[in-house]
PDB file of C-alpha atoms in Angstrom:
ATOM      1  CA  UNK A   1       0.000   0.000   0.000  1.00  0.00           C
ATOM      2  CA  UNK A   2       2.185   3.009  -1.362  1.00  0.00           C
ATOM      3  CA  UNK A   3      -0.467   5.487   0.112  1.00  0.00           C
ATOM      4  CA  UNK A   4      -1.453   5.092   3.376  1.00  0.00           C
ATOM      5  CA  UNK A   5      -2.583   7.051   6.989  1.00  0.00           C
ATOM      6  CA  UNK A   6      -1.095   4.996   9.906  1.00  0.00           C
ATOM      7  CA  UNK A   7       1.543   2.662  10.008  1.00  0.00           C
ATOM      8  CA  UNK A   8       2.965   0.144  12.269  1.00  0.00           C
ATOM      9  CA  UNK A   9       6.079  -2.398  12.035  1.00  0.00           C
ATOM     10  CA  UNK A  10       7.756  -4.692  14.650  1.00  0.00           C
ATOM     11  CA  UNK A  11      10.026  -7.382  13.915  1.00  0.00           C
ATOM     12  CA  UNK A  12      12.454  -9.729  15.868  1.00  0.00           C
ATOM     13  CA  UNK A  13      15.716 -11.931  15.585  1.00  0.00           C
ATOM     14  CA  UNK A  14      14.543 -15.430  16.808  1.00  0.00           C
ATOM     15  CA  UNK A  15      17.175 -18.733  17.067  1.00  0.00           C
ATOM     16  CA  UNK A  16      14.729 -21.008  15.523  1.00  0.00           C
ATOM     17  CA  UNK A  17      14.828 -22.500  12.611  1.00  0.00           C
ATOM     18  CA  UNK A  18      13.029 -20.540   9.822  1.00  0.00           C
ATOM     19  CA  UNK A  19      10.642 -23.348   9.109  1.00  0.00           C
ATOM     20  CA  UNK A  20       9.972 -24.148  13.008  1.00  0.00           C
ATOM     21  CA  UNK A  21       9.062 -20.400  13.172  1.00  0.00           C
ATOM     22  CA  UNK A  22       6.694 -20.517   9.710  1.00  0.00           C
ATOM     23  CA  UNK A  23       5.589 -23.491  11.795  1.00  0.00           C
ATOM     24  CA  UNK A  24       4.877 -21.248  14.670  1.00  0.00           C
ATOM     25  CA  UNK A  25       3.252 -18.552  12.900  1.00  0.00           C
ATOM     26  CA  UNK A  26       0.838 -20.229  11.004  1.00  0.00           C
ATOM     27  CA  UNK A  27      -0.545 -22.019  13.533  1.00  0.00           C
ATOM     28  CA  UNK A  28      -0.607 -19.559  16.780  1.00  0.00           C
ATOM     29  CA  UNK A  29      -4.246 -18.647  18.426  1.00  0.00           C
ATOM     30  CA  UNK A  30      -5.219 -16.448  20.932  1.00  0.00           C
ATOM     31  CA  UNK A  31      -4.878 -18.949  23.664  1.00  0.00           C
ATOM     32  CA  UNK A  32      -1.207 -18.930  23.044  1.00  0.00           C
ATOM     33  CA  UNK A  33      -0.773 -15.128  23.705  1.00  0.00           C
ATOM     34  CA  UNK A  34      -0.098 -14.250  27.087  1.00  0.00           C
ATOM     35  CA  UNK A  35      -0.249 -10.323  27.267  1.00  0.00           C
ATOM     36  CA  UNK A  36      -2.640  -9.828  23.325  1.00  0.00           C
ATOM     37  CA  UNK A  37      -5.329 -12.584  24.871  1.00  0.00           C
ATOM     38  CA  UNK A  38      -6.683 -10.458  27.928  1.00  0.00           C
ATOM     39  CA  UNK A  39      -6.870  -7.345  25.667  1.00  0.00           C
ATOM     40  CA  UNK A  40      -8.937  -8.972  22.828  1.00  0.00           C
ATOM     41  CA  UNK A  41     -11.460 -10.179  25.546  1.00  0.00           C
ATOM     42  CA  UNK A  42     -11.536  -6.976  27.339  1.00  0.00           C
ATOM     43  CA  UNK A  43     -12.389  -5.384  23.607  1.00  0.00           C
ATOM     44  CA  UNK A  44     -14.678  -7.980  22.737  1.00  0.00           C
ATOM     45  CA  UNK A  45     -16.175  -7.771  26.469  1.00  0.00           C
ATOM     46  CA  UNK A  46     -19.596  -9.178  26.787  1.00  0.00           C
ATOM     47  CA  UNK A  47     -19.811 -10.775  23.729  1.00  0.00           C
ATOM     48  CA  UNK A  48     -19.607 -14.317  24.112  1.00  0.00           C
ATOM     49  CA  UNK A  49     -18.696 -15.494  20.383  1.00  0.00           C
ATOM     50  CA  UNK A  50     -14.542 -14.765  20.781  1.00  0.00           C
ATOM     51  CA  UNK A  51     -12.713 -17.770  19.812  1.00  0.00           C
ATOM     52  CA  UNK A  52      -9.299 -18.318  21.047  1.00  0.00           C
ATOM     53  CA  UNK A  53      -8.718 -21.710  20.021  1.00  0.00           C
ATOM     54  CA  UNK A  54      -8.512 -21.122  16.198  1.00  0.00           C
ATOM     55  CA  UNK A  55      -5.357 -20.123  14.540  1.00  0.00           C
ATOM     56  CA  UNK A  56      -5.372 -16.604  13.976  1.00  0.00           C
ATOM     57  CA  UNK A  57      -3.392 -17.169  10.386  1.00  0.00           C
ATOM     58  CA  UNK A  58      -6.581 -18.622   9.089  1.00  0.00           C
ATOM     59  CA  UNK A  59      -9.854 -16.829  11.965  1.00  0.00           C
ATOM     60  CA  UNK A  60      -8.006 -13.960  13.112  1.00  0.00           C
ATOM     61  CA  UNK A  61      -8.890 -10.263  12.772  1.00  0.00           C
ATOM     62  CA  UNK A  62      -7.779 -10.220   9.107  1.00  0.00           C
ATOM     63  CA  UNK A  63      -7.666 -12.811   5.729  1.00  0.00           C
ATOM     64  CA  UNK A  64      -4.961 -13.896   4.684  1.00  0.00           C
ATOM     65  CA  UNK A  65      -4.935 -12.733   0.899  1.00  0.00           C
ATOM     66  CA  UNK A  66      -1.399 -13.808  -0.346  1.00  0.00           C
ATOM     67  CA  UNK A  67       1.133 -16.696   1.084  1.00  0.00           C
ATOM     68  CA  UNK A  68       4.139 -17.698  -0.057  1.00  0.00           C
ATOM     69  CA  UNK A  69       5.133 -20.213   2.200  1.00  0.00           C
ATOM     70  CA  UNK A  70       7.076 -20.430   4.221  1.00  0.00           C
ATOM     71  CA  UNK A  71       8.118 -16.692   3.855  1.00  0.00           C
ATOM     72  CA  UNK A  72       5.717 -14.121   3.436  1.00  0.00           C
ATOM     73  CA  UNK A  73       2.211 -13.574   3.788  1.00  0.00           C
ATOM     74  CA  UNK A  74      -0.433 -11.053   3.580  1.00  0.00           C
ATOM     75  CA  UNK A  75      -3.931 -10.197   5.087  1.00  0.00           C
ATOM     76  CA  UNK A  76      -6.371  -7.859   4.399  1.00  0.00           C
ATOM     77  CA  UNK A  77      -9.191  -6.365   5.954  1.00  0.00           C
ATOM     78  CA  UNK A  78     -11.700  -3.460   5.592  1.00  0.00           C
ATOM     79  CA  UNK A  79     -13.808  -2.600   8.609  1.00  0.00           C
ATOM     80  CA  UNK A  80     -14.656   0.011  11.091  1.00  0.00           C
ATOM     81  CA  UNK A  81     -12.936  -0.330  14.297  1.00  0.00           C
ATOM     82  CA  UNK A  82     -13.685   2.250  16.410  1.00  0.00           C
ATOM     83  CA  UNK A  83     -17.298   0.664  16.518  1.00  0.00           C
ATOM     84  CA  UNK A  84     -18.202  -2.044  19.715  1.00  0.00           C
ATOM     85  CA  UNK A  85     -18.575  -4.591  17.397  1.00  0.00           C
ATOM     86  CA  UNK A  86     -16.671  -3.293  14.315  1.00  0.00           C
ATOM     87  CA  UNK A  87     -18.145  -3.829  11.021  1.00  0.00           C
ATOM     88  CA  UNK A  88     -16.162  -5.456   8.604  1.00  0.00           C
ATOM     89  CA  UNK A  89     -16.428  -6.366   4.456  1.00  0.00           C
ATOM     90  CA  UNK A  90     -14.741  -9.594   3.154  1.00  0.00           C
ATOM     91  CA  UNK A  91     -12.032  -9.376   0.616  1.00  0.00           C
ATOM     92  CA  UNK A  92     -10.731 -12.534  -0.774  1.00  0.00           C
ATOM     93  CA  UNK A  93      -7.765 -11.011  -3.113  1.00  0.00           C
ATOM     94  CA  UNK A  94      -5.729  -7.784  -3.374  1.00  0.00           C
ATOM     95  CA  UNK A  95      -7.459  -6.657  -6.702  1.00  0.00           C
ATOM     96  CA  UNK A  96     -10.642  -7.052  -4.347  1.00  0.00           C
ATOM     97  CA  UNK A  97      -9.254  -4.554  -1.779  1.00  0.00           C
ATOM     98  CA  UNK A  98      -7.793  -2.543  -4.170  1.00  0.00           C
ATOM     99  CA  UNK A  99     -10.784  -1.743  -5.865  1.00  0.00           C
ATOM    100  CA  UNK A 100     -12.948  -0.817  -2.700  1.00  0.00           C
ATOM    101  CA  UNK A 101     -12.938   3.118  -2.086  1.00  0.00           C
ATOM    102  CA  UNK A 102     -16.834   3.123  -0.626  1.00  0.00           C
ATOM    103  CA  UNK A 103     -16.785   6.128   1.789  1.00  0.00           C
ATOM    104  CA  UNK A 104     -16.840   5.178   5.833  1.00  0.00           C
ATOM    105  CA  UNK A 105     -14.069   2.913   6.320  1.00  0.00           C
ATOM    106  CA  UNK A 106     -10.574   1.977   6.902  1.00  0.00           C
ATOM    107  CA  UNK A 107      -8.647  -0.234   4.703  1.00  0.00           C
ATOM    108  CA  UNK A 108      -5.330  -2.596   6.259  1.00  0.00           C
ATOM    109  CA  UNK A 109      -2.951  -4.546   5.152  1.00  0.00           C
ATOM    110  CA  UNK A 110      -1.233  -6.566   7.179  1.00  0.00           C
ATOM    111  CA  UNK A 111       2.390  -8.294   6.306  1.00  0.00           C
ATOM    112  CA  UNK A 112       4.876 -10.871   7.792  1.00  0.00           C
ATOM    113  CA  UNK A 113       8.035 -11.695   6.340  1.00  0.00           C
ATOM    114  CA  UNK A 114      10.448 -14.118   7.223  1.00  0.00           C
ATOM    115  CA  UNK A 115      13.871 -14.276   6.419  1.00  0.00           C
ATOM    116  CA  UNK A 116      16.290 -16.960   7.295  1.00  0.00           C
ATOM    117  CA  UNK A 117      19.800 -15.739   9.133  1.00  0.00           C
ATOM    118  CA  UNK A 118      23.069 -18.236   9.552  1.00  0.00           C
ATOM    119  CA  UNK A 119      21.287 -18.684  13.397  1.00  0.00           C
ATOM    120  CA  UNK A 120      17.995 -18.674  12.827  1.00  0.00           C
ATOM    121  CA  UNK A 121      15.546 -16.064  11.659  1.00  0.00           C
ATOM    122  CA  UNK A 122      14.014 -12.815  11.647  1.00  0.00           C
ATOM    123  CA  UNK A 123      10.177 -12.110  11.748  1.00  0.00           C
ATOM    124  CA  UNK A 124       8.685  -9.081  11.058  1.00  0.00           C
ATOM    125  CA  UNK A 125       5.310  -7.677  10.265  1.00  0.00           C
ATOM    126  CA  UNK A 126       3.912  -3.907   9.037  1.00  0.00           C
ATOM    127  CA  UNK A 127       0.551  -3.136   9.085  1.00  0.00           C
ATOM    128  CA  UNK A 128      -0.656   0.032   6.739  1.00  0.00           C
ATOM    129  CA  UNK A 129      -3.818   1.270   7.198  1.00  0.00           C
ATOM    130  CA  UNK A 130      -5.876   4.107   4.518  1.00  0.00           C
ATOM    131  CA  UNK A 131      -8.959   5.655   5.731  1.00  0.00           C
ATOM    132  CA  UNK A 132     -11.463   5.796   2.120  1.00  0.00           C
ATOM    133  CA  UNK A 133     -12.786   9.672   3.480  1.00  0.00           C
ATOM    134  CA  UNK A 134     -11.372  12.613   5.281  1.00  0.00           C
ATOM    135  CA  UNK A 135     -14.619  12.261   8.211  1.00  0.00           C
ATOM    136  CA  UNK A 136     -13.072   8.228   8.634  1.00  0.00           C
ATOM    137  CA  UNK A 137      -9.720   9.604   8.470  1.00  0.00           C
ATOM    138  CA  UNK A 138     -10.711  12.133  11.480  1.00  0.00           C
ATOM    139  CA  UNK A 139     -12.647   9.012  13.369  1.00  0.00           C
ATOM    140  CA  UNK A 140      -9.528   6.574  12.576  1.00  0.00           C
ATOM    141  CA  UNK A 141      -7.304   8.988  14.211  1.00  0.00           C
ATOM    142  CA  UNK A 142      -9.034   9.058  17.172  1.00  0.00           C
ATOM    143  CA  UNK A 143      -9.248   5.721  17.669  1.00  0.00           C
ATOM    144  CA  UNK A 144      -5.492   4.984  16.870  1.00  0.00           C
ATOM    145  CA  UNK A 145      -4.512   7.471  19.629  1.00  0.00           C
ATOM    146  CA  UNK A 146      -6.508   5.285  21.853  1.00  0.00           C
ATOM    147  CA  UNK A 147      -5.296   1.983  20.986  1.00  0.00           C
ATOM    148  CA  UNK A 148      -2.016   2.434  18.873  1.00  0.00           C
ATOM    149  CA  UNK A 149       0.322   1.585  22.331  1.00  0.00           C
ATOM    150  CA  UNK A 150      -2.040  -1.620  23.206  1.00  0.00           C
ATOM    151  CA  UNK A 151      -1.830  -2.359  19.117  1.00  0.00           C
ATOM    152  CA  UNK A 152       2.034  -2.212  19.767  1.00  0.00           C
ATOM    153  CA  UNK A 153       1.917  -4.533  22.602  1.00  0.00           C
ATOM    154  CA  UNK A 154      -0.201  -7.311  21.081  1.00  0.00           C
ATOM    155  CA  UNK A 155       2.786  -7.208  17.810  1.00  0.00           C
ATOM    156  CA  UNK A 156       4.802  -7.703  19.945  1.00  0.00           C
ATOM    157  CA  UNK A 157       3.253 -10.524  22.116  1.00  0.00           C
ATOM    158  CA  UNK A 158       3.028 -11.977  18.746  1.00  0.00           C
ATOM    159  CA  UNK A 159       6.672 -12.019  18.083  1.00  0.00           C
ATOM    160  CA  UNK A 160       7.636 -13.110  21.197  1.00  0.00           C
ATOM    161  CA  UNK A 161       4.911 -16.296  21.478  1.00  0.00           C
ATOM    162  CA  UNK A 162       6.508 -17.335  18.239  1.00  0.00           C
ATOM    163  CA  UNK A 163       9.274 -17.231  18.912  1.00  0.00           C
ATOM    164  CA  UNK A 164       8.867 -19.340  22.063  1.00  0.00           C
ATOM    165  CA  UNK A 165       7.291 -21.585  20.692  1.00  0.00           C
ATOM    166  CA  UNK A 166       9.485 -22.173  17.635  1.00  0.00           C
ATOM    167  CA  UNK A 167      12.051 -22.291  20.580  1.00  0.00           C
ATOM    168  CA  UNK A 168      10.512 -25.248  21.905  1.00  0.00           C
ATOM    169  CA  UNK A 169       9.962 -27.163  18.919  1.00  0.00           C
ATOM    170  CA  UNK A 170      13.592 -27.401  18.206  1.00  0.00           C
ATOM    171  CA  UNK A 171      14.485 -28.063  21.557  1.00  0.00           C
ATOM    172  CA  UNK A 172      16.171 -24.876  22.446  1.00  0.00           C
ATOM    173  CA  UNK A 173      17.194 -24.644  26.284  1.00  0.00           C
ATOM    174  CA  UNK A 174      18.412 -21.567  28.232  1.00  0.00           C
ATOM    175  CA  UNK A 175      22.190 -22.060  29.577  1.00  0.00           C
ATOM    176  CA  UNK A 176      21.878 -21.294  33.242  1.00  0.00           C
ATOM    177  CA  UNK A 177      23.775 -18.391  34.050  1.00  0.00           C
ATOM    178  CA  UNK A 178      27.238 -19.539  36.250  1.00  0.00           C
ATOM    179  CA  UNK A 179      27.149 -17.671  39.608  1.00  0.00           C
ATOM    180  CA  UNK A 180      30.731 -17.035  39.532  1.00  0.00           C
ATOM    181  CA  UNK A 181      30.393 -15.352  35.588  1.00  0.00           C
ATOM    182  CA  UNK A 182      27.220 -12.705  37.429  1.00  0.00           C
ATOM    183  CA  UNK A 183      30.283 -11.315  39.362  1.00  0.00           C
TER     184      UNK A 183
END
């Protein structure tokens, strides 16, 4: 998205395998997150149709438009956040989103790339959001003051739950720290 209103990108050197992280990507749900999981049910509070269970590659907040496995992938979504239970139109392909431009919402894509490193791998993802009219814009902005340092945090809970759990899958242990190296 050359054009665009709000940014965000985060990304992280894991020791994983690339694959094992792929691996861990794909797959991760809500249940997995430790700080992202409390904040989606707080925003989603008293509704009782939250899944956490489901991998949020393929049920999360946005669809997965593009993959090349087991490197990059991108989602798309078009919806209106800032409402309690944000309205949202399905895209299935980029031409799809590229073509929308119907007045009242906010369009985002949503990438992760991951490239391989002699000791493992480095994750990152961008999301670029465009508002369709100035009145959305004004809205968006609003609401991305609110929630731009808990958007941050979930990233970033992201990141980290991958990579522990990539972590884990090839067997990576911690060396304990020698109390006679801490002097």
């Amino acid at each position: 998205m050359p054009v665009y209103h709000f940014s965000e990108r985060h990304s992280r050197v894991l020791s994983a395998e690339p694959s094992l992280v792929w691996d861990a990507l794909t797959g991760l749900t809500l249940d997995q997150l430790t700080i992202a999981k409390p904040l989606v049910i707080l925003r989603h509070l008293g509704r009782r149709d939250t899944v956490t269970s489901r991998p949020l590659f393929t049920d999360g907040p946005i669809t997965i438009i593009e993959v090349q496995a087991p490197r990059y992938a991108l989602g798309a979504s078009i919806a209106r956040p800032w409402q309690r239970t944000p309205s949202r139109v399905e895209v299935s392909s980029l031409e799809e989103f590229a073509a929308f431009d119907e007045p009242g919402w906010v369009k985002y894509l949503t990438d992760f790339h991951l490239r391989g490193r002699a000791t493992g791998a480095v994750l990152s993802t961008e999301t670029r959001g465009y508002s369709t009219d100035r009145l959305t814009r004004r809205k968006f902005a609003l609401y991305w003051t609110a929630i731009h340092a808990g958007s941050a945090i979930i990233r970033r809970d992201m990141l980290a739950t991958v990579d522990r759990i990539s972590r884990r899958e090839q067997g990576w242990r911690p060396t304990p720290a020698r109390a006679d190296s801490l002097m």
